[in-house]
Short mmCIF file of C-alpha atoms in Angstrom, two decimals:
data_model
loop_
_atom_site.label_atom_id
_atom_site.label_comp_id
_atom_site.label_asym_id
_atom_site.label_seq_id
_atom_site.Cartn_x
_atom_site.Cartn_y
_atom_site.Cartn_z
CA MET A 1 -0.11 0.18 0.02
CA LYS A 2 1.38 3.52 -1.23
CA LYS A 3 1.77 6.00 1.72
CA SER A 4 0.30 9.53 0.55
CA ILE A 5 2.79 12.21 0.27
CA ALA A 6 1.13 15.68 0.99
CA ALA A 7 2.73 18.84 -0.25
CA LEU A 8 1.05 21.96 1.28
CA GLY A 9 0.50 24.86 -0.99
CA LEU A 10 -1.26 27.55 0.74
CA LEU A 11 -3.04 29.81 -1.83
CA SER A 12 -5.02 33.11 -0.98
CA LEU A 13 -7.86 33.14 -3.27
CA GLY A 14 -8.14 36.79 -2.35
CA ALA A 15 -4.74 37.28 -3.75
CA CYS A 16 -5.61 35.94 -6.94
CA ALA A 17 -8.49 38.41 -7.68
CA SER A 18 -7.74 41.71 -9.30
CA PRO A 19 -7.38 44.49 -6.85
CA TYR A 20 -10.41 46.86 -6.36
CA VAL A 21 -10.05 50.35 -7.51
CA GLY A 22 -12.10 52.72 -5.77
CA THR A 23 -12.82 56.42 -6.28
CA PRO A 24 -11.99 58.56 -3.07
CA TYR A 25 -13.85 61.33 -2.05
CA THR A 26 -12.56 64.85 -2.76
CA ALA A 27 -14.65 67.36 -0.67
CA PRO A 28 -15.84 70.19 -3.03
CA ALA A 29 -15.39 73.85 -2.20
CA VAL A 30 -19.15 73.80 -1.23
CA PRO A 31 -19.83 70.93 1.09
CA VAL A 32 -22.46 68.21 0.38
CA THR A 33 -25.17 68.78 2.89
CA SER A 34 -28.28 67.39 1.37
CA VAL A 35 -28.52 63.77 -0.25
CA GLY A 36 -31.19 61.47 -1.58
CA ILE A 37 -30.67 57.73 -1.01
CA VAL A 38 -31.69 55.39 -4.00
CA ASP A 39 -34.33 52.82 -2.72
CA ASP A 40 -33.85 48.93 -2.62
CA THR A 41 -30.44 49.16 -0.33
CA LEU A 42 -30.67 45.47 0.80
CA PRO A 43 -31.23 42.08 -0.94
CA ASP A 44 -34.50 40.05 -0.03
CA GLU A 45 -32.85 37.30 1.74
CA ALA A 46 -29.95 36.65 4.11
CA ILE A 47 -27.33 34.45 3.13
CA ALA A 48 -25.66 31.51 5.35
CA TYR A 49 -22.64 30.25 3.56
CA GLU A 50 -19.81 28.18 4.33
CA ALA A 51 -16.79 29.20 1.90
CA ALA A 52 -14.98 26.02 2.13
CA SER A 53 -17.20 23.31 2.89
CA THR A 54 -15.76 19.75 3.30
CA MET A 55 -18.41 18.18 0.70
CA GLY A 56 -17.60 20.91 -1.76
CA ASN A 57 -13.89 18.91 -2.27
CA PHE A 58 -15.70 15.78 -3.70
CA GLY A 59 -16.12 16.59 -7.22
CA LEU A 60 -19.32 17.19 -8.85
CA LEU A 61 -21.63 14.96 -6.73
CA GLY A 62 -20.00 16.62 -3.54
CA ALA A 63 -20.76 20.19 -5.00
CA LEU A 64 -24.35 18.89 -5.74
CA ILE A 65 -24.74 17.80 -2.23
CA ASP A 66 -23.01 21.02 -0.84
CA ALA A 67 -25.30 23.09 -2.83
CA GLY A 68 -28.34 21.47 -1.32
CA VAL A 69 -26.90 21.76 2.21
CA GLN A 70 -26.28 25.15 1.76
CA ASP A 71 -29.75 26.12 0.29
CA SER A 72 -31.39 23.96 3.04
CA ARG A 73 -29.25 26.19 5.74
CA LYS A 74 -29.93 29.32 4.34
CA ASP A 75 -33.82 28.55 4.28
CA ARG A 76 -33.59 27.80 7.89
CA VAL A 77 -31.74 30.97 8.72
CA ASN A 78 -34.39 33.23 6.95
CA GLU A 79 -37.28 31.24 8.56
CA ALA A 80 -35.72 31.99 11.85
CA LEU A 81 -35.03 35.65 10.92
CA ALA A 82 -38.59 35.88 9.76
CA SER A 83 -40.07 34.15 13.03
CA VAL A 84 -38.76 37.35 14.95
CA ASN A 85 -39.98 39.83 11.94
CA HIS A 86 -36.69 41.14 11.16
CA THR A 87 -36.66 43.96 8.83
CA PRO A 88 -33.11 44.74 8.18
CA GLU A 89 -33.62 47.11 5.20
CA ALA A 90 -35.73 49.87 7.34
CA THR A 91 -33.33 49.52 10.35
CA PHE A 92 -30.34 49.98 8.19
CA GLU A 93 -31.85 52.96 6.08
CA ALA A 94 -33.00 54.37 9.48
CA HIS A 95 -29.48 54.25 10.67
CA LEU A 96 -27.74 55.34 7.52
CA ILE A 97 -29.87 58.61 7.57
CA GLY A 98 -28.79 58.94 11.45
CA ALA A 99 -25.16 58.33 10.67
CA LEU A 100 -25.46 61.02 7.73
CA ALA A 101 -27.28 63.57 10.05
CA ASP A 102 -24.11 63.21 12.56
CA ALA A 103 -21.92 64.18 9.61
CA GLY A 104 -23.77 67.25 8.86
CA ILE A 105 -25.47 65.47 5.86
CA LYS A 106 -29.39 65.55 5.44
CA GLY A 107 -30.32 62.29 3.88
CA ALA A 108 -33.90 61.27 2.34
CA MET A 109 -34.96 58.08 1.02
CA LEU A 110 -36.23 58.12 -2.38
CA GLN A 111 -39.34 55.73 -3.31
CA GLY A 112 -38.54 52.76 -5.60
CA PRO A 113 -38.32 51.25 -7.95
CA ASP A 114 -36.52 48.01 -6.84
CA ARG A 115 -33.45 47.02 -8.67
CA GLU A 116 -33.42 44.54 -11.48
CA LYS A 117 -30.23 42.97 -10.14
CA ARG A 118 -27.81 43.69 -7.24
CA ALA A 119 -25.71 46.35 -9.17
CA PHE A 120 -25.50 50.12 -9.17
CA LEU A 121 -28.34 51.69 -11.19
CA GLU A 122 -27.47 52.71 -14.65
CA LYS A 123 -29.66 55.61 -14.45
CA TYR A 124 -30.37 57.69 -11.67
CA PRO A 125 -33.75 59.14 -10.69
CA VAL A 126 -34.27 62.79 -10.28
CA ALA A 127 -32.76 64.10 -6.97
CA PRO A 128 -35.30 65.72 -4.49
CA ALA A 129 -35.30 69.38 -4.54
CA GLY A 130 -32.17 70.69 -2.49
CA ALA A 131 -30.29 67.44 -2.78
CA GLN A 132 -26.78 67.98 -4.28
CA ALA A 133 -25.83 64.29 -4.60
CA LEU A 134 -27.41 60.77 -4.66
CA ILE A 135 -26.26 57.98 -2.72
CA ASP A 136 -26.44 54.28 -4.42
CA PHE A 137 -26.11 52.19 -1.29
CA ASN A 138 -26.17 48.68 -2.91
CA VAL A 139 -25.80 45.91 -0.19
CA THR A 140 -24.84 42.81 -2.28
CA GLY A 141 -25.13 40.36 0.52
CA TYR A 142 -25.76 40.07 4.16
CA GLY A 143 -26.19 37.38 6.71
CA TYR A 144 -23.65 34.78 8.05
CA VAL A 145 -20.49 33.00 6.76
CA ASN A 146 -18.25 30.51 7.91
CA ALA A 147 -14.55 30.06 6.12
CA GLY A 148 -14.96 26.31 6.54
CA ASN A 149 -15.50 24.27 9.66
CA GLN A 150 -14.89 27.42 11.64
CA LEU A 151 -17.34 29.68 13.67
CA TRP A 152 -20.42 31.52 12.06
CA ARG A 153 -20.13 35.25 12.06
CA PRO A 154 -22.17 38.08 10.50
CA THR A 155 -21.09 39.43 7.16
CA VAL A 156 -22.25 42.08 5.01
CA ALA A 157 -20.81 42.99 1.48
CA ALA A 158 -21.81 46.62 -0.14
CA ASP A 159 -21.04 48.74 -2.98
CA VAL A 160 -21.62 52.30 -2.51
CA LYS A 161 -21.55 55.38 -4.75
CA MET A 162 -21.96 59.06 -4.54
CA VAL A 163 -22.84 60.77 -7.73
CA ASP A 164 -23.45 64.50 -8.21
CA ALA A 165 -27.15 65.23 -8.41
CA ALA A 166 -26.71 67.80 -11.15
CA THR A 167 -24.04 66.21 -13.66
CA GLY A 168 -24.23 62.63 -12.46
CA LYS A 169 -20.23 62.60 -11.78
CA THR A 170 -19.13 59.89 -9.60
CA LEU A 171 -17.97 61.76 -6.40
CA MET A 172 -17.15 58.60 -4.51
CA GLU A 173 -17.16 55.06 -5.14
CA ASN A 174 -15.99 52.10 -2.67
CA ARG A 175 -16.69 48.57 -1.63
CA ILE A 176 -16.76 47.60 2.16
CA VAL A 177 -17.03 44.24 3.41
CA TYR A 178 -17.66 43.23 7.18
CA ASN A 179 -15.94 39.86 8.04
CA PRO A 180 -14.63 39.14 4.70
CA VAL A 181 -13.32 35.71 3.72
CA ASP A 182 -10.16 36.06 1.36
CA ALA A 183 -10.62 39.83 1.33
CA GLN A 184 -10.02 41.21 -2.06
CA ALA A 185 -7.10 43.87 -2.25
CA GLY A 186 -8.27 47.42 -2.08
CA ILE A 187 -11.70 46.93 -0.30
CA VAL A 188 -12.25 48.17 2.98
CA THR A 189 -12.67 45.75 5.53
CA LEU A 190 -14.31 45.82 8.98
CA ALA A 191 -13.50 43.23 11.45
CA PRO A 192 -16.47 41.15 12.87
CA ASN A 193 -17.97 41.99 16.15
CA PRO A 194 -16.62 38.86 18.29
CA GLU A 195 -20.05 39.05 20.46
CA PHE A 196 -22.11 37.59 17.53
CA VAL A 197 -20.86 34.06 16.99
CA PHE A 198 -22.62 30.69 16.37
CA GLN A 199 -21.27 27.25 16.68
CA ASN A 200 -23.50 25.86 13.89
CA ARG A 201 -26.91 26.07 12.11
CA GLU A 202 -28.76 24.90 14.96
CA ASP A 203 -26.97 27.13 17.25
CA MET A 204 -28.17 29.90 14.91
CA ILE A 205 -31.82 29.11 14.16
CA SER A 206 -32.20 28.51 18.05
CA GLN A 207 -31.58 32.19 18.77
CA PRO A 208 -33.33 34.05 16.17
CA GLU A 209 -33.16 37.44 17.84
CA ARG A 210 -29.56 37.39 18.44
CA LEU A 211 -29.18 35.98 15.10
CA ALA A 212 -31.08 39.10 13.53
CA GLU A 213 -29.17 41.52 16.13
CA GLY A 214 -25.80 40.28 14.55
CA ILE A 215 -26.84 41.26 11.19
CA ASP A 216 -28.34 44.75 12.28
CA ASP A 217 -25.10 45.57 14.12
CA ALA A 218 -22.96 44.24 11.00
CA LEU A 219 -25.25 46.77 8.74
CA LYS A 220 -24.56 49.62 10.91
CA GLN A 221 -21.04 49.23 11.05
CA VAL A 222 -20.92 49.27 7.23
CA ALA A 223 -23.27 52.43 6.93
CA ASP A 224 -21.03 54.16 9.36
CA ALA A 225 -17.72 53.28 7.32
CA ALA A 226 -19.59 54.64 4.19
CA VAL A 227 -20.39 58.02 5.76
CA ARG A 228 -16.63 58.27 6.82
CA LEU A 229 -15.76 57.80 3.34
CA MET A 230 -17.83 60.71 2.33
CA LYS A 231 -15.92 62.99 4.51
CA MET B 1 11.02 4.39 -4.59
CA ARG B 2 12.48 6.94 -6.96
CA THR B 3 9.41 8.38 -7.51
CA LYS B 4 9.04 8.86 -3.90
CA LEU B 5 12.10 10.30 -3.31
CA LEU B 6 11.50 12.66 -6.32
CA LEU B 7 8.37 13.79 -4.66
CA LEU B 8 9.84 14.42 -1.56
CA ALA B 9 12.51 16.33 -2.95
CA VAL B 10 9.81 18.70 -4.83
CA THR B 11 7.82 18.76 -1.65
CA SER B 12 10.72 19.85 0.30
CA ALA B 13 11.77 22.59 -2.21
CA MET B 14 8.16 24.06 -2.05
CA LEU B 15 8.05 24.07 1.58
CA ALA B 16 11.78 25.81 1.78
CA GLY B 17 10.39 28.36 -0.92
CA CYS B 18 7.35 29.08 1.44
CA ALA B 19 9.39 29.38 4.71
CA THR B 20 10.18 32.83 4.80
CA THR B 21 11.36 33.95 8.11
CA VAL B 22 10.15 37.50 9.02
CA PRO B 23 11.39 38.57 12.27
CA ILE B 24 8.50 39.84 14.53
CA GLN B 25 8.79 43.46 15.66
CA PRO B 26 7.25 44.64 18.79
CA ALA B 27 5.39 47.85 18.64
CA THR B 28 7.47 50.83 19.44
CA LEU B 29 5.63 52.65 22.18
CA SER B 30 7.80 55.69 22.93
CA PHE B 31 9.72 58.18 21.23
CA ASP B 32 11.90 61.06 22.52
CA ARG B 33 14.31 62.86 20.38
CA ALA B 34 15.46 66.43 20.80
CA ASP B 35 17.10 66.82 17.35
CA CYS B 36 13.64 67.00 15.47
CA VAL B 37 13.16 69.69 12.90
CA SER B 38 10.12 72.11 12.71
CA THR B 39 9.67 71.75 8.86
CA PRO B 40 9.53 68.86 7.05
CA GLU B 41 12.49 68.25 4.38
CA THR B 42 10.86 68.09 0.78
CA VAL B 43 14.05 68.05 -1.06
CA THR B 44 14.86 64.46 -0.20
CA ALA B 45 11.17 63.56 -0.93
CA VAL B 46 10.54 59.87 -2.24
CA SER B 47 8.95 60.04 -5.79
CA LEU B 48 5.63 58.71 -6.34
CA THR B 49 5.64 59.23 -9.99
CA PRO B 50 4.70 55.63 -11.45
CA ASP B 51 6.58 53.70 -14.25
CA LYS B 52 4.13 54.40 -17.11
CA ASP B 53 3.48 50.80 -18.04
CA LYS B 54 2.18 49.81 -14.45
CA LYS B 55 -1.56 50.13 -13.44
CA ILE B 56 -0.70 50.02 -9.75
CA TRP B 57 2.63 51.00 -8.65
CA VAL B 58 3.53 49.97 -5.04
CA LEU B 59 6.34 51.48 -2.83
CA ASP B 60 7.45 49.96 0.40
CA SER B 61 9.58 51.99 3.16
CA GLN B 62 10.08 51.93 6.75
CA LEU B 63 9.39 54.87 9.02
CA SER B 64 12.45 54.35 11.70
CA ALA B 65 12.91 55.81 14.79
CA SER B 66 16.52 56.62 13.68
CA GLY B 67 15.56 58.39 10.63
CA GLN B 68 14.11 62.01 9.87
CA CYS B 69 12.23 63.36 12.92
CA LEU B 70 9.62 66.26 13.18
CA GLU B 71 8.27 68.19 15.83
CA ARG B 72 4.86 69.31 15.10
CA ASN B 73 1.99 70.69 17.17
CA GLY B 74 4.43 69.81 20.16
CA VAL B 75 4.59 65.97 19.24
CA SER B 76 7.91 64.55 17.95
CA ALA B 77 7.88 61.75 15.76
CA PRO B 78 9.56 59.99 12.79
CA TYR B 79 8.67 61.10 9.24
CA MET B 80 9.10 60.71 5.47
CA VAL B 81 8.08 62.96 2.50
CA PHE B 82 6.90 61.67 -0.64
CA ALA B 83 6.62 63.67 -4.03
CA LEU B 84 3.07 63.30 -5.54
CA PRO B 85 2.73 62.50 -9.04
CA ASP B 86 1.78 65.44 -11.28
CA ASP B 87 -1.88 66.24 -11.28
CA GLY B 88 -3.94 64.33 -13.97
CA ARG B 89 -1.28 61.70 -14.05
CA THR B 90 -2.93 59.11 -11.39
CA LYS B 91 -6.62 57.85 -10.51
CA MET B 92 -5.60 58.14 -6.86
CA VAL B 93 -2.80 57.53 -4.42
CA GLU B 94 -3.08 55.53 -1.32
CA LEU B 95 -0.67 55.92 1.43
CA GLY B 96 -0.51 54.38 4.84
CA ALA B 97 0.77 51.79 7.33
CA GLY B 98 1.43 48.09 6.34
CA LEU B 99 0.10 45.77 8.68
CA GLU B 100 2.93 43.75 10.28
CA LEU B 101 2.51 40.50 12.40
CA ALA B 102 2.61 42.42 15.84
CA ARG B 103 2.34 45.96 15.12
CA VAL B 104 1.25 48.69 12.76
CA LEU B 105 2.38 52.17 12.36
CA SER B 106 -0.06 54.76 13.81
CA PRO B 107 -0.06 56.79 10.46
CA ARG B 108 -0.68 60.57 10.12
CA VAL B 109 -0.65 61.86 6.27
CA VAL B 110 -0.76 65.58 5.65
CA LEU B 111 -0.82 66.63 1.84
CA LEU B 112 1.41 69.69 1.34
CA ASP B 113 1.91 72.27 -1.57
CA ALA B 114 4.98 73.27 -3.16
CA GLU B 115 6.09 75.35 -0.27
CA GLY B 116 5.57 72.74 2.37
CA ALA B 117 2.52 74.28 3.71
CA GLU B 118 -0.39 71.90 4.52
CA THR B 119 -3.28 71.70 2.20
CA ARG B 120 -5.37 68.63 3.46
CA SER B 121 -5.10 66.35 6.51
CA PHE B 122 -7.03 63.58 7.39
CA THR B 123 -9.02 62.75 10.67
CA ARG B 124 -8.29 59.38 12.55
CA ASP B 125 -11.58 57.93 11.35
CA GLN B 126 -10.81 58.44 7.67
CA TYR B 127 -8.03 55.80 7.82
CA MET B 128 -9.22 52.47 6.74
CA PHE B 129 -8.36 49.01 6.96
CA ARG B 130 -7.91 47.40 3.87
CA PRO B 131 -5.96 44.05 3.29
CA GLY B 132 -2.49 44.46 4.53
CA LEU B 133 -3.11 48.11 5.17
CA LEU B 134 -4.35 50.90 7.47
CA SER B 135 -4.49 53.78 4.81
CA VAL B 136 -6.10 56.65 3.42
CA GLN B 137 -6.87 57.34 -0.39
CA PHE B 138 -6.92 60.47 -2.15
CA VAL B 139 -6.77 62.12 -5.35
CA PRO B 140 -3.95 64.70 -5.48
CA GLN B 141 -5.17 68.30 -6.31
CA GLU B 142 -3.20 70.69 -8.65
CA ASN B 143 -1.62 72.77 -5.61
CA GLU B 144 -0.71 69.21 -3.86
CA ARG B 145 2.89 68.42 -4.40
CA TYR B 146 3.93 66.20 -1.25
CA ALA B 147 2.44 64.00 1.37
CA LEU B 148 4.00 63.90 4.73
CA VAL B 149 3.72 60.55 6.65
CA THR B 150 4.28 60.78 10.39
CA VAL B 151 3.07 59.56 13.34
CA ASP B 152 -0.38 60.12 15.24
CA PRO B 153 0.65 59.33 18.89
CA GLU B 154 -2.79 59.07 20.39
CA PRO B 155 -3.23 55.43 19.56
CA ILE B 156 0.22 54.49 20.70
CA GLY B 157 -0.45 51.86 23.47
CA GLN B 158 -3.62 50.77 21.93
CA SER B 159 -4.00 47.77 19.72
CA HIS B 160 -6.00 46.72 16.83
CA ASP B 161 -7.66 43.49 17.29
CA THR B 162 -9.35 41.73 14.57
CA ILE B 163 -10.48 38.24 13.30
CA VAL B 164 -9.19 37.30 10.14
CA ALA B 165 -10.90 34.46 7.98
CA GLY B 166 -9.79 32.77 4.76
CA THR B 167 -9.60 29.69 2.92
CA SER B 168 -6.61 27.85 1.65
CA VAL B 169 -5.92 24.90 -0.90
CA THR B 170 -3.99 21.91 0.09
CA THR B 171 -2.64 19.81 -2.97
CA ILE B 172 -2.51 16.20 -2.21
CA TYR B 173 -0.15 14.23 -4.13
CA THR B 174 -1.08 10.30 -4.10
CA GLY B 175 0.35 7.32 -6.34
CA PHE B 176 -2.79 7.98 -8.45
CA GLY B 177 -2.22 11.76 -9.18
CA ALA B 178 -2.92 15.17 -7.26
CA SER B 179 -5.99 16.44 -5.89
CA ASN B 180 -6.89 19.77 -4.21
CA TRP B 181 -8.66 20.00 -1.03
CA ARG B 182 -9.80 23.44 0.20
CA SER B 183 -10.57 24.17 3.87
CA GLY B 184 -11.20 27.38 6.10
CA HIS B 185 -9.13 28.98 8.77
CA GLU B 186 -9.78 31.68 11.19
CA ALA B 187 -7.24 33.64 13.20
CA MET B 188 -7.18 36.50 15.85
CA MET B 189 -4.60 38.96 15.12
CA SER B 190 -3.37 41.70 17.50
CA ARG B 191 -1.35 44.46 16.43
CA GLY B 192 -0.04 47.22 18.67
CA PHE B 193 -0.06 50.71 17.30
CA SER B 194 3.75 51.99 16.86
CA TYR B 195 6.08 54.85 16.31
CA GLU B 196 7.93 52.82 13.94
CA GLY B 197 6.83 50.58 10.91
CA ALA B 198 6.09 49.62 7.50
CA VAL B 199 4.85 52.40 5.25
CA ARG B 200 3.13 51.51 1.88
CA ALA B 201 2.27 53.95 -0.85
CA LEU B 202 0.14 52.61 -4.04
CA VAL B 203 0.00 54.88 -6.94
CA TYR B 204 -3.30 53.87 -9.30
CA ARG B 205 -2.74 54.91 -12.89
CA ALA B 206 -5.30 57.27 -14.29
CA ASP B 207 -7.96 55.42 -16.76
CA GLU B 208 -7.24 57.22 -19.77
CA GLU B 209 -3.59 56.69 -19.72
CA LYS B 210 -2.34 53.97 -21.90
#
């Protein structure tokens, strides 16, 4: 019987991705004090994703089983969040408006329409009277992530863009990820709050209030970071 | 037998290539020199004008307690000055501290005009953690010629604690071939804010430049 010889080659997947290149904000001579915020900031459902699952290493069959497990877990997590009437979008938008106000910027939510896909809008609605800029806050994913046989922690990924209401020029664009796994170079990273941690699926769905609280906490930190990028 | 020996040799060579011994530097928690200048020296500024063919130009430096020192607003600290690229040549510049294993320079970045006068500075909450960096990003304006990097003394003595998650791929060689095994890892990192440490500058080429 042949003995296996293992060679370890640790590869960072994040290092393989192209660096993200944002657009830093340069404060104009006349400061932005009023903005409109584009509607539909969050996806409808939370994620519950294990980045490197054991089954994912077993070829096509393993990948199919893994997809089923991941979907099932995601459904159970969303059911748990629904059981406590979790409304992350409303909480997030209210916090964002408050964070903008703390920075001296009056923010107002625009009403509809929903995005056709989770990407920046290609055409922006007319800004409300007095608004100097529009903020396109596109949370591309939120929920829980596990690197692989590790602990479950909240995660949020968001692309945020500020455009001049009159000219459409991009004033700021950035990507913020709370608790990234294999962080892409160039993005803003936020460390996870160690207070919100779960051992496994059962641990998550048996504590729906805490599960929701962890998501809201992460979303608030992402909103705060975005406002800091608008200074 | 020869195959096994060959595989072992290749494996050893790969592991040796990975095994870089980086000394772990503790945070420098104090700085006290009496020979600091009151105006930063711009004549010896390090150029940040990138090579034309590079999309992102990276320049690594060290801020050392034995190097240049500046007394600014009653605080003495090491410093270095970068000469910014000409206006319009870059999409943006990123400047800040490189994250080391046990320490991170507590950065303070100030932009200066041709005479060395301050044009722009950044509040502490504008420094963001990005992979490997604690940095600010900015677009140099027409009147901004230099970037001063020195130390913000207030966070010294504190630490930045973070949980870092990632995945890695292990290539397993067997008698029947090779296969990849992807697994996750998570680590708690704690770095002390320091008067000394790595400085990294990244210059992003303007989009329209070929």
